[in-house]
Amino acid sequence: MPSGEPAPAAGAFHRFMADAARTSTLVVQPRMGFADPARMRAGLIATRAADATTVGTLTLDSFTRVGDYTAAARAVAQGHHLNGYPLVSMDRETTTGLLDGVHGPGFPVQVRHGSARPGRIVEALIAAGLDATEGGPVSYCLPYGRTPLATSVRAWAEACRSLAALRGTGAEPHLETFGGCMLGQLCPPSLLIALSVLEAKFFHRHGLRSVSLSYAQQISPEQDEEAVHALRALAADHLPDTSWHVVVYAYMGVYPETRVGALRLVADAARLAVRTGAARLIVKTPAESARIPSVEENVTALETAAAAARTARPAHRHRPPASKRRPAPSSRPSCTCTTTSARP
């Protein structure tokens, strides 16, 4: 890490998820991003104060996602609207200032973006003292732009190595695969599961030892339940020396236009997460169909999910005789996280 850059908070995201797993607590997280640093800071503070176990999010803007940092910087300078936080185009002091006193072991912050070429984004988040992000060489390439897949694979391999280098500081950087949501409702669950596992293995190959595997809620509760159980079983098989957990995304298709309908869907997603032993849930809000959600709408969604999770119970599924099945993961919210920082 270059001299003068703030050190990550000792693998804050990884350690926070490990602690939550030990108490079987579902962690809920917004998809929140604002261009104005003061508003972004207020959103993080409100997320931290919500009646829920939360982690924060810096969701980046569309210009930054496609690598048009000049356009992002120009929009900031001219006061134009952006649909997220322009991390690369903001000076480091601005970002560290909005995180100061907010991000830390008790409230880690993850950067969410959408870039097939994440190098500059990873550099900027490390410079700001953060240690967690998400994406993948396939899931952040094919749906979002015209970057050749081979280019994205090379770029993500380099980004993984940059994140993994943080382990030399004593941190345990975390990377979440977006594979369980690629093209959302246009993909069968089996494809989403396969891509999520393969991208997690890719992260491991390039040095990461703390990862999460995603799955997007679909329209059949029974199918979703089986899909997440399958994802956890495959993760246990294919990532034996990796700390991992599963994150569920609330329904990523067209969202209900009514507040009641949207919040019912958020609650359903939370109950799915608890039934299947997922450790984290990414929520959506009643505003998703029309505009960028406000801070207050994000907090309402977080608290709705947390309330549903508190009253949910893990499912007790019928299982075949032991001689005809392999061991399956527990149905409680969990991850295989440890708080050690062994070298890759």
PDB file of N, CA and C in Angstrom, residues 28-50 54-61 65 82-86 98 102 107 109-113 134 282-285 288 292-302:
ATOM      1  N   VAL A  28     -28.523  -6.974   6.947  1.00  0.00           N
ATOM      2  CA  VAL A  28     -29.246  -6.371   5.827  1.00  0.00           C
ATOM      3  C   VAL A  28     -28.481  -5.152   5.331  1.00  0.00           C
ATOM      4  N   GLN A  29     -28.590  -4.913   4.024  1.00  0.00           N
ATOM      5  CA  GLN A  29     -27.749  -3.908   3.376  1.00  0.00           C
ATOM      6  C   GLN A  29     -28.540  -3.205   2.277  1.00  0.00           C
ATOM      7  N   PRO A  30     -28.429  -1.876   2.163  1.00  0.00           N
ATOM      8  CA  PRO A  30     -29.132  -1.167   1.087  1.00  0.00           C
ATOM      9  C   PRO A  30     -28.320  -1.124  -0.187  1.00  0.00           C
ATOM     10  N   ARG A  31     -28.964  -0.749  -1.277  1.00  0.00           N
ATOM     11  CA  ARG A  31     -28.295  -0.466  -2.540  1.00  0.00           C
ATOM     12  C   ARG A  31     -28.267   1.059  -2.681  1.00  0.00           C
ATOM     13  N   MET A  32     -27.486   1.709  -1.850  1.00  0.00           N
ATOM     14  CA  MET A  32     -27.571   3.154  -1.679  1.00  0.00           C
ATOM     15  C   MET A  32     -26.351   3.859  -2.254  1.00  0.00           C
ATOM     16  N   GLY A  33     -26.590   4.898  -3.062  1.00  0.00           N
ATOM     17  CA  GLY A  33     -25.496   5.699  -3.586  1.00  0.00           C
ATOM     18  C   GLY A  33     -25.970   7.086  -3.970  1.00  0.00           C
ATOM     19  N   PHE A  34     -25.288   8.107  -3.468  1.00  0.00           N
ATOM     20  CA  PHE A  34     -25.612   9.502  -3.783  1.00  0.00           C
ATOM     21  C   PHE A  34     -24.337  10.223  -4.209  1.00  0.00           C
ATOM     22  N   ALA A  35     -24.459  11.137  -5.165  1.00  0.00           N
ATOM     23  CA  ALA A  35     -23.290  11.866  -5.650  1.00  0.00           C
ATOM     24  C   ALA A  35     -22.784  12.881  -4.635  1.00  0.00           C
ATOM     25  N   ASP A  36     -23.690  13.478  -3.882  1.00  0.00           N
ATOM     26  CA  ASP A  36     -23.300  14.500  -2.918  1.00  0.00           C
ATOM     27  C   ASP A  36     -22.677  13.843  -1.682  1.00  0.00           C
ATOM     28  N   PRO A  37     -21.430  14.189  -1.349  1.00  0.00           N
ATOM     29  CA  PRO A  37     -20.782  13.532  -0.205  1.00  0.00           C
ATOM     30  C   PRO A  37     -21.531  13.703   1.110  1.00  0.00           C
ATOM     31  N   ALA A  38     -22.121  14.868   1.338  1.00  0.00           N
ATOM     32  CA  ALA A  38     -22.851  15.086   2.586  1.00  0.00           C
ATOM     33  C   ALA A  38     -24.077  14.180   2.658  1.00  0.00           C
ATOM     34  N   ARG A  39     -24.777  14.034   1.540  1.00  0.00           N
ATOM     35  CA  ARG A  39     -25.945  13.153   1.519  1.00  0.00           C
ATOM     36  C   ARG A  39     -25.525  11.692   1.642  1.00  0.00           C
ATOM     37  N   MET A  40     -24.402  11.351   0.999  1.00  0.00           N
ATOM     38  CA  MET A  40     -23.908   9.982   1.109  1.00  0.00           C
ATOM     39  C   MET A  40     -23.537   9.662   2.549  1.00  0.00           C
ATOM     40  N   ARG A  41     -22.896  10.591   3.210  1.00  0.00           N
ATOM     41  CA  ARG A  41     -22.544  10.382   4.620  1.00  0.00           C
ATOM     42  C   ARG A  41     -23.802  10.244   5.474  1.00  0.00           C
ATOM     43  N   ALA A  42     -24.789  11.097   5.219  1.00  0.00           N
ATOM     44  CA  ALA A  42     -26.049  11.020   5.982  1.00  0.00           C
ATOM     45  C   ALA A  42     -26.726   9.670   5.761  1.00  0.00           C
ATOM     46  N   GLY A  43     -26.643   9.154   4.520  1.00  0.00           N
ATOM     47  CA  GLY A  43     -27.235   7.850   4.242  1.00  0.00           C
ATOM     48  C   GLY A  43     -26.549   6.730   4.995  1.00  0.00           C
ATOM     49  N   LEU A  44     -25.231   6.784   5.078  1.00  0.00           N
ATOM     50  CA  LEU A  44     -24.488   5.774   5.835  1.00  0.00           C
ATOM     51  C   LEU A  44     -24.823   5.854   7.322  1.00  0.00           C
ATOM     52  N   ILE A  45     -24.899   7.059   7.846  1.00  0.00           N
ATOM     53  CA  ILE A  45     -25.211   7.216   9.268  1.00  0.00           C
ATOM     54  C   ILE A  45     -26.614   6.691   9.569  1.00  0.00           C
ATOM     55  N   ALA A  46     -27.569   6.980   8.688  1.00  0.00           N
ATOM     56  CA  ALA A  46     -28.938   6.489   8.888  1.00  0.00           C
ATOM     57  C   ALA A  46     -29.006   4.975   8.784  1.00  0.00           C
ATOM     58  N   THR A  47     -28.222   4.403   7.873  1.00  0.00           N
ATOM     59  CA  THR A  47     -28.162   2.937   7.752  1.00  0.00           C
ATOM     60  C   THR A  47     -27.605   2.323   9.026  1.00  0.00           C
ATOM     61  N   ARG A  48     -26.555   2.915   9.546  1.00  0.00           N
ATOM     62  CA  ARG A  48     -25.952   2.414  10.782  1.00  0.00           C
ATOM     63  C   ARG A  48     -26.928   2.490  11.951  1.00  0.00           C
ATOM     64  N   ALA A  49     -27.770   3.537  11.979  1.00  0.00           N
ATOM     65  CA  ALA A  49     -28.688   3.754  13.097  1.00  0.00           C
ATOM     66  C   ALA A  49     -30.003   2.991  12.956  1.00  0.00           C
ATOM     67  N   ALA A  50     -30.235   2.335  11.830  1.00  0.00           N
ATOM     68  CA  ALA A  50     -31.498   1.619  11.609  1.00  0.00           C
ATOM     69  C   ALA A  50     -31.694   0.510  12.637  1.00  0.00           C
ATOM     70  N   THR A  54     -26.819  -3.958  10.211  1.00  0.00           N
ATOM     71  CA  THR A  54     -26.580  -3.442   8.877  1.00  0.00           C
ATOM     72  C   THR A  54     -25.098  -3.301   8.551  1.00  0.00           C
ATOM     73  N   VAL A  55     -24.812  -3.285   7.252  1.00  0.00           N
ATOM     74  CA  VAL A  55     -23.542  -2.804   6.725  1.00  0.00           C
ATOM     75  C   VAL A  55     -23.881  -1.720   5.710  1.00  0.00           C
ATOM     76  N   GLY A  56     -22.927  -0.822   5.471  1.00  0.00           N
ATOM     77  CA  GLY A  56     -23.174   0.296   4.581  1.00  0.00           C
ATOM     78  C   GLY A  56     -22.770   0.008   3.149  1.00  0.00           C
ATOM     79  N   THR A  57     -23.239   0.853   2.247  1.00  0.00           N
ATOM     80  CA  THR A  57     -22.966   0.706   0.822  1.00  0.00           C
ATOM     81  C   THR A  57     -22.611   2.049   0.207  1.00  0.00           C
ATOM     82  N   LEU A  58     -21.572   2.045  -0.617  1.00  0.00           N
ATOM     83  CA  LEU A  58     -21.314   3.130  -1.561  1.00  0.00           C
ATOM     84  C   LEU A  58     -21.589   2.567  -2.950  1.00  0.00           C
ATOM     85  N   THR A  59     -22.767   2.840  -3.494  1.00  0.00           N
ATOM     86  CA  THR A  59     -23.068   2.409  -4.859  1.00  0.00           C
ATOM     87  C   THR A  59     -22.605   3.504  -5.809  1.00  0.00           C
ATOM     88  N   LEU A  60     -21.852   3.117  -6.838  1.00  0.00           N
ATOM     89  CA  LEU A  60     -21.233   4.085  -7.726  1.00  0.00           C
ATOM     90  C   LEU A  60     -22.142   4.451  -8.899  1.00  0.00           C
ATOM     91  N   ASP A  61     -21.828   5.578  -9.522  1.00  0.00           N
ATOM     92  CA  ASP A  61     -22.644   6.104 -10.617  1.00  0.00           C
ATOM     93  C   ASP A  61     -22.341   5.399 -11.939  1.00  0.00           C
ATOM     94  N   ARG A  65     -19.009   3.411 -13.627  1.00  0.00           N
ATOM     95  CA  ARG A  65     -19.119   1.992 -13.967  1.00  0.00           C
ATOM     96  C   ARG A  65     -18.527   1.680 -15.333  1.00  0.00           C
ATOM     97  N   LEU A  82     -26.259  12.683 -10.689  1.00  0.00           N
ATOM     98  CA  LEU A  82     -25.645  11.376 -10.915  1.00  0.00           C
ATOM     99  C   LEU A  82     -26.429  10.344 -10.126  1.00  0.00           C
ATOM    100  N   ASN A  83     -26.412   9.103 -10.600  1.00  0.00           N
ATOM    101  CA  ASN A  83     -27.184   8.050  -9.932  1.00  0.00           C
ATOM    102  C   ASN A  83     -26.349   7.221  -8.963  1.00  0.00           C
ATOM    103  N   GLY A  84     -25.257   7.800  -8.452  1.00  0.00           N
ATOM    104  CA  GLY A  84     -24.434   7.113  -7.474  1.00  0.00           C
ATOM    105  C   GLY A  84     -23.244   7.970  -7.096  1.00  0.00           C
ATOM    106  N   TYR A  85     -22.382   7.418  -6.254  1.00  0.00           N
ATOM    107  CA  TYR A  85     -21.234   8.160  -5.766  1.00  0.00           C
ATOM    108  C   TYR A  85     -20.057   7.991  -6.724  1.00  0.00           C
ATOM    109  N   PRO A  86     -19.478   9.086  -7.259  1.00  0.00           N
ATOM    110  CA  PRO A  86     -18.377   8.991  -8.232  1.00  0.00           C
ATOM    111  C   PRO A  86     -17.031   8.808  -7.544  1.00  0.00           C
ATOM    112  N   LEU A  98     -16.090  11.678   4.322  1.00  0.00           N
ATOM    113  CA  LEU A  98     -17.469  11.191   4.494  1.00  0.00           C
ATOM    114  C   LEU A  98     -17.506   9.871   5.265  1.00  0.00           C
ATOM    115  N   VAL A 102     -17.655   6.961  10.660  1.00  0.00           N
ATOM    116  CA  VAL A 102     -18.818   6.149  10.261  1.00  0.00           C
ATOM    117  C   VAL A 102     -18.381   4.712   9.976  1.00  0.00           C
ATOM    118  N   PHE A 107     -19.314  -1.083  11.791  1.00  0.00           N
ATOM    119  CA  PHE A 107     -20.153  -0.716  10.647  1.00  0.00           C
ATOM    120  C   PHE A 107     -19.275  -0.634   9.400  1.00  0.00           C
ATOM    121  N   VAL A 109     -18.276  -0.775   5.352  1.00  0.00           N
ATOM    122  CA  VAL A 109     -18.892  -0.239   4.145  1.00  0.00           C
ATOM    123  C   VAL A 109     -18.342  -0.979   2.937  1.00  0.00           C
ATOM    124  N   GLN A 110     -19.236  -1.386   2.046  1.00  0.00           N
ATOM    125  CA  GLN A 110     -18.861  -2.088   0.823  1.00  0.00           C
ATOM    126  C   GLN A 110     -19.110  -1.182  -0.384  1.00  0.00           C
ATOM    127  N   VAL A 111     -18.224  -1.235  -1.366  1.00  0.00           N
ATOM    128  CA  VAL A 111     -18.406  -0.512  -2.618  1.00  0.00           C
ATOM    129  C   VAL A 111     -19.085  -1.436  -3.625  1.00  0.00           C
ATOM    130  N   ARG A 112     -20.210  -0.965  -4.196  1.00  0.00           N
ATOM    131  CA  ARG A 112     -20.939  -1.714  -5.219  1.00  0.00           C
ATOM    132  C   ARG A 112     -20.940  -0.862  -6.481  1.00  0.00           C
ATOM    133  N   HIS A 113     -20.686  -1.507  -7.627  1.00  0.00           N
ATOM    134  CA  HIS A 113     -20.529  -0.693  -8.829  1.00  0.00           C
ATOM    135  C   HIS A 113     -21.159  -1.321 -10.056  1.00  0.00           C
ATOM    136  N   GLU A 134     -17.729  -5.781  -4.778  1.00  0.00           N
ATOM    137  CA  GLU A 134     -18.410  -6.908  -5.417  1.00  0.00           C
ATOM    138  C   GLU A 134     -18.323  -6.780  -6.920  1.00  0.00           C
ATOM    139  N   ILE A 282     -29.535  -8.077   0.450  1.00  0.00           N
ATOM    140  CA  ILE A 282     -29.532  -6.772  -0.192  1.00  0.00           C
ATOM    141  C   ILE A 282     -30.977  -6.401  -0.485  1.00  0.00           C
ATOM    142  N   VAL A 283     -31.439  -5.280   0.068  1.00  0.00           N
ATOM    143  CA  VAL A 283     -32.849  -4.913  -0.058  1.00  0.00           C
ATOM    144  C   VAL A 283     -33.078  -3.961  -1.227  1.00  0.00           C
ATOM    145  N   LYS A 284     -34.357  -3.822  -1.602  1.00  0.00           N
ATOM    146  CA  LYS A 284     -34.803  -2.791  -2.527  1.00  0.00           C
ATOM    147  C   LYS A 284     -35.901  -1.992  -1.815  1.00  0.00           C
ATOM    148  N   THR A 285     -36.374  -0.938  -2.465  1.00  0.00           N
ATOM    149  CA  THR A 285     -37.333  -0.046  -1.816  1.00  0.00           C
ATOM    150  C   THR A 285     -38.548   0.190  -2.701  1.00  0.00           C
ATOM    151  N   GLU A 288     -38.073   1.887  -6.260  1.00  0.00           N
ATOM    152  CA  GLU A 288     -37.210   1.318  -7.300  1.00  0.00           C
ATOM    153  C   GLU A 288     -37.774   1.478  -8.708  1.00  0.00           C
ATOM    154  N   ILE A 292     -34.321   7.209  -7.833  1.00  0.00           N
ATOM    155  CA  ILE A 292     -33.364   6.800  -6.820  1.00  0.00           C
ATOM    156  C   ILE A 292     -34.027   6.917  -5.448  1.00  0.00           C
ATOM    157  N   PRO A 293     -33.998   5.866  -4.641  1.00  0.00           N
ATOM    158  CA  PRO A 293     -34.653   5.913  -3.330  1.00  0.00           C
ATOM    159  C   PRO A 293     -33.996   6.918  -2.401  1.00  0.00           C
ATOM    160  N   SER A 294     -34.799   7.500  -1.534  1.00  0.00           N
ATOM    161  CA  SER A 294     -34.293   8.426  -0.526  1.00  0.00           C
ATOM    162  C   SER A 294     -33.641   7.649   0.613  1.00  0.00           C
ATOM    163  N   VAL A 295     -32.943   8.368   1.475  1.00  0.00           N
ATOM    164  CA  VAL A 295     -32.364   7.752   2.670  1.00  0.00           C
ATOM    165  C   VAL A 295     -33.464   7.112   3.499  1.00  0.00           C
ATOM    166  N   GLU A 296     -34.550   7.841   3.706  1.00  0.00           N
ATOM    167  CA  GLU A 296     -35.637   7.336   4.545  1.00  0.00           C
ATOM    168  C   GLU A 296     -36.255   6.068   3.968  1.00  0.00           C
ATOM    169  N   GLU A 297     -36.414   6.004   2.653  1.00  0.00           N
ATOM    170  CA  GLU A 297     -36.985   4.810   2.025  1.00  0.00           C
ATOM    171  C   GLU A 297     -36.039   3.623   2.165  1.00  0.00           C
ATOM    172  N   ASN A 298     -34.759   3.857   2.063  1.00  0.00           N
ATOM    173  CA  ASN A 298     -33.796   2.780   2.290  1.00  0.00           C
ATOM    174  C   ASN A 298     -33.881   2.250   3.715  1.00  0.00           C
ATOM    175  N   VAL A 299     -33.956   3.139   4.688  1.00  0.00           N
ATOM    176  CA  VAL A 299     -34.021   2.713   6.089  1.00  0.00           C
ATOM    177  C   VAL A 299     -35.295   1.923   6.347  1.00  0.00           C
ATOM    178  N   THR A 300     -36.418   2.365   5.767  1.00  0.00           N
ATOM    179  CA  THR A 300     -37.674   1.625   5.930  1.00  0.00           C
ATOM    180  C   THR A 300     -37.550   0.205   5.399  1.00  0.00           C
ATOM    181  N   ALA A 301     -36.920   0.056   4.239  1.00  0.00           N
ATOM    182  CA  ALA A 301     -36.740  -1.285   3.663  1.00  0.00           C
ATOM    183  C   ALA A 301     -35.849  -2.138   4.547  1.00  0.00           C
ATOM    184  N   LEU A 302     -34.776  -1.554   5.070  1.00  0.00           N
ATOM    185  CA  LEU A 302     -33.879  -2.291   5.965  1.00  0.00           C
ATOM    186  C   LEU A 302     -34.623  -2.778   7.205  1.00  0.00           C
TER     187      LEU A 302
END
